[in-house]
Amino acid sequence: MASPPPHLPLDLRPDHPEPAHPSRKTQRWEALVSAGIIAVGAALAWGAVDIPSEAGYGGVGANFLPWVAAIALMACGAVLLREALTGGYRAMEEAPGDGHPDWRGFVWVSAGLLLNAALIAHLGFILSCALTYVLAVQGLKRAFGRPHDTWLVDGIAGLVLAAPVYWLFGKFLAISLPGLTSTGWL
């Protein structure tokens, strides 16, 4: 497929999705969400200023990841704001379901987050984050009406995701996370 002529503005190129032409109310909400994402990124950057930057084992300091996340959030928010102000978000799929919030899914995800905060000092980072993952996946599956009989698979996936994060924070960034044992592996 031939590439579009470079002299055409981005919005007129054949491979660029058409504007969504949402209502003014929808456009205002999209702009508000975009501005909120930028604000969260700015708040994260403001907090990252106070984090010490002394380099750890891997040569980067504890403030490296907050700065990466802040910059990424602000960049994504800026792109979304541009989309919202120039015709609305493009190429959006219809949301599955009936458009009403699923409170059971919300409760499952919230329970996972709250249990993580309550149990991280007792179970350690890896097990409490794996539990959070399991509960969040269960909530999301229930919200979308999918089978939710995959507790063991979700638990293993949670452990597989949480263990490298624990190791990277401890070894690469030299940030001590709560562990179950004193060996530094659980």
Short mmCIF file of C-alpha atoms in Angstrom, two decimals:
data_model
loop_
_atom_site.label_atom_id
_atom_site.label_comp_id
_atom_site.label_asym_id
_atom_site.label_seq_id
_atom_site.Cartn_x
_atom_site.Cartn_y
_atom_site.Cartn_z
CA MET A 1 0.00 0.00 0.00
CA ALA A 2 1.41 3.38 -0.97
CA SER A 3 1.98 5.87 1.81
CA PRO A 4 -0.17 9.01 1.84
CA PRO A 5 1.30 12.15 0.34
CA PRO A 6 3.40 13.91 3.00
CA HIS A 7 2.09 17.36 2.02
CA LEU A 8 -1.46 16.55 3.21
CA PRO A 9 -2.38 17.55 6.76
CA LEU A 10 -2.72 14.60 9.12
CA ASP A 11 -6.53 14.92 9.29
CA LEU A 12 -6.88 14.70 5.48
CA ARG A 13 -4.69 11.66 4.92
CA PRO A 14 -6.62 8.57 3.80
CA ASP A 15 -5.18 6.39 6.59
CA HIS A 16 -6.22 8.82 9.36
CA PRO A 17 -9.56 7.95 11.03
CA GLU A 18 -12.40 10.39 10.49
CA PRO A 19 -13.40 12.59 13.43
CA ALA A 20 -16.09 11.00 15.54
CA HIS A 21 -18.39 14.09 15.44
CA PRO A 22 -19.60 13.66 19.00
CA SER A 23 -22.05 15.99 20.69
CA ARG A 24 -20.72 19.12 22.38
CA LYS A 25 -21.40 17.53 25.76
CA THR A 26 -19.34 14.46 24.81
CA GLN A 27 -16.53 16.66 23.52
CA ARG A 28 -16.49 18.58 26.81
CA TRP A 29 -16.29 15.33 28.76
CA GLU A 30 -13.49 14.04 26.52
CA ALA A 31 -11.56 17.30 27.00
CA LEU A 32 -12.15 17.14 30.76
CA VAL A 33 -10.88 13.54 30.95
CA SER A 34 -7.84 14.51 28.87
CA ALA A 35 -7.09 17.49 31.10
CA GLY A 36 -7.49 15.24 34.15
CA ILE A 37 -4.88 12.83 32.78
CA ILE A 38 -2.51 15.75 32.24
CA ALA A 39 -3.20 16.95 35.80
CA VAL A 40 -2.47 13.50 37.26
CA GLY A 41 0.81 13.43 35.33
CA ALA A 42 1.69 16.92 36.59
CA ALA A 43 0.87 15.91 40.17
CA LEU A 44 3.06 12.83 39.81
CA ALA A 45 5.89 14.99 38.47
CA TRP A 46 5.45 17.41 41.37
CA GLY A 47 5.75 14.49 43.81
CA ALA A 48 8.75 13.06 41.94
CA VAL A 49 10.69 16.27 42.61
CA ASP A 50 10.88 15.33 46.31
CA ILE A 51 12.10 11.77 45.70
CA PRO A 52 15.89 11.40 46.04
CA SER A 53 17.73 10.70 42.82
CA GLU A 54 20.78 8.87 44.19
CA ALA A 55 21.58 6.05 41.81
CA GLY A 56 20.93 2.51 42.96
CA TYR A 57 22.41 -0.75 41.76
CA GLY A 58 21.29 -0.25 38.15
CA GLY A 59 22.51 3.34 37.85
CA VAL A 60 19.11 5.01 38.17
CA GLY A 61 17.57 6.53 41.25
CA ALA A 62 14.27 6.00 42.98
CA ASN A 63 12.75 8.96 41.14
CA PHE A 64 13.33 7.47 37.67
CA LEU A 65 10.07 5.51 37.32
CA PRO A 66 7.84 8.29 38.73
CA TRP A 67 9.34 10.68 36.16
CA VAL A 68 8.80 8.18 33.33
CA ALA A 69 5.19 7.65 34.42
CA ALA A 70 4.58 11.41 34.79
CA ILE A 71 5.96 12.21 31.34
CA ALA A 72 4.02 9.34 29.75
CA LEU A 73 0.76 10.44 31.40
CA MET A 74 1.21 14.05 30.34
CA ALA A 75 2.08 13.02 26.77
CA CYS A 76 -0.94 10.69 26.53
CA GLY A 77 -3.17 13.38 28.03
CA ALA A 78 -1.90 15.92 25.48
CA VAL A 79 -2.62 13.55 22.57
CA LEU A 80 -6.10 12.83 23.95
CA LEU A 81 -6.77 16.54 24.45
CA ARG A 82 -5.76 17.22 20.85
CA GLU A 83 -8.14 14.50 19.70
CA ALA A 84 -10.96 15.83 21.88
CA LEU A 85 -10.53 19.38 20.58
CA THR A 86 -10.28 18.40 16.91
CA GLY A 87 -13.42 16.32 16.49
CA GLY A 88 -13.51 13.86 19.37
CA TYR A 89 -11.79 10.59 20.09
CA ARG A 90 -11.42 8.56 16.91
CA ALA A 91 -11.71 4.85 16.16
CA MET A 92 -13.44 4.03 19.44
CA GLU A 93 -15.24 0.73 19.67
CA GLU A 94 -18.66 0.46 21.22
CA ALA A 95 -18.42 -0.41 24.88
CA PRO A 96 -19.56 -3.97 25.61
CA GLY A 97 -22.49 -4.49 27.93
CA ASP A 98 -25.52 -2.38 28.57
CA GLY A 99 -23.63 0.79 29.51
CA HIS A 100 -24.42 0.62 33.21
CA PRO A 101 -21.71 0.18 35.84
CA ASP A 102 -21.27 -3.28 37.23
CA TRP A 103 -21.06 -2.79 40.98
CA ARG A 104 -20.03 -6.37 41.70
CA GLY A 105 -16.91 -5.93 39.56
CA PHE A 106 -16.17 -2.63 41.29
CA VAL A 107 -16.45 -4.33 44.69
CA TRP A 108 -14.07 -7.14 43.66
CA VAL A 109 -11.43 -4.72 42.34
CA SER A 110 -11.81 -2.43 45.36
CA ALA A 111 -11.50 -5.38 47.73
CA GLY A 112 -8.28 -6.37 46.00
CA LEU A 113 -6.78 -2.91 46.42
CA LEU A 114 -7.87 -2.58 50.04
CA LEU A 115 -6.65 -6.06 50.96
CA ASN A 116 -3.30 -5.29 49.32
CA ALA A 117 -2.91 -2.21 51.52
CA ALA A 118 -3.97 -4.13 54.63
CA LEU A 119 -1.92 -7.29 54.05
CA ILE A 120 1.28 -6.15 52.36
CA ALA A 121 3.18 -5.89 55.67
CA HIS A 122 1.98 -9.36 56.75
CA LEU A 123 2.08 -11.37 53.51
CA GLY A 124 4.82 -9.45 51.72
CA PHE A 125 4.74 -7.66 48.39
CA ILE A 126 4.59 -10.68 46.09
CA LEU A 127 1.71 -12.52 47.78
CA SER A 128 -0.36 -9.41 48.47
CA CYS A 129 0.03 -8.18 44.87
CA ALA A 130 -0.82 -11.64 43.53
CA LEU A 131 -3.99 -11.58 45.66
CA THR A 132 -4.82 -8.11 44.30
CA TYR A 133 -4.35 -9.40 40.75
CA VAL A 134 -6.60 -12.41 41.36
CA LEU A 135 -9.41 -10.31 42.83
CA ALA A 136 -9.15 -7.64 40.12
CA VAL A 137 -9.27 -10.24 37.33
CA GLN A 138 -12.23 -11.96 38.97
CA GLY A 139 -14.06 -8.63 39.21
CA LEU A 140 -13.38 -7.71 35.60
CA LYS A 141 -14.42 -11.14 34.34
CA ARG A 142 -17.67 -10.93 36.29
CA ALA A 143 -18.31 -7.41 34.99
CA PHE A 144 -18.02 -8.64 31.40
CA GLY A 145 -20.04 -11.79 32.03
CA ARG A 146 -17.14 -14.13 31.31
CA PRO A 147 -16.45 -17.41 33.11
CA HIS A 148 -14.66 -16.73 36.36
CA ASP A 149 -13.56 -20.20 37.43
CA THR A 150 -9.85 -19.56 36.79
CA TRP A 151 -8.65 -18.86 40.34
CA LEU A 152 -5.52 -21.04 40.12
CA VAL A 153 -4.44 -19.69 36.72
CA ASP A 154 -5.04 -16.12 37.91
CA GLY A 155 -3.05 -16.79 41.08
CA ILE A 156 -0.09 -18.16 39.13
CA ALA A 157 -0.25 -15.23 36.72
CA GLY A 158 -0.31 -12.82 39.67
CA LEU A 159 2.79 -14.46 41.15
CA VAL A 160 4.55 -14.42 37.77
CA LEU A 161 3.85 -10.69 37.44
CA ALA A 162 4.58 -9.66 41.05
CA ALA A 163 7.85 -11.57 41.57
CA PRO A 164 9.88 -9.77 38.87
CA VAL A 165 8.51 -6.41 40.02
CA TYR A 166 9.65 -7.18 43.57
CA TRP A 167 13.06 -8.25 42.34
CA LEU A 168 13.47 -5.21 40.06
CA PHE A 169 12.55 -2.77 42.81
CA GLY A 170 14.86 -4.47 45.30
CA LYS A 171 17.86 -5.15 43.09
CA PHE A 172 17.67 -2.60 40.27
CA LEU A 173 16.23 0.44 42.06
CA ALA A 174 17.45 -0.45 45.59
CA ILE A 175 13.96 0.16 47.01
CA SER A 176 13.08 -2.12 49.89
CA LEU A 177 9.59 -3.59 49.57
CA PRO A 178 8.00 -5.65 52.36
CA GLY A 179 8.83 -9.32 52.08
CA LEU A 180 7.46 -12.44 53.70
CA THR A 181 10.91 -13.77 54.56
CA SER A 182 14.22 -12.10 55.33
CA THR A 183 15.91 -13.72 52.32
CA GLY A 184 14.64 -11.04 49.96
CA TRP A 185 12.94 -13.49 47.56
CA LEU A 186 9.40 -13.63 48.98
#
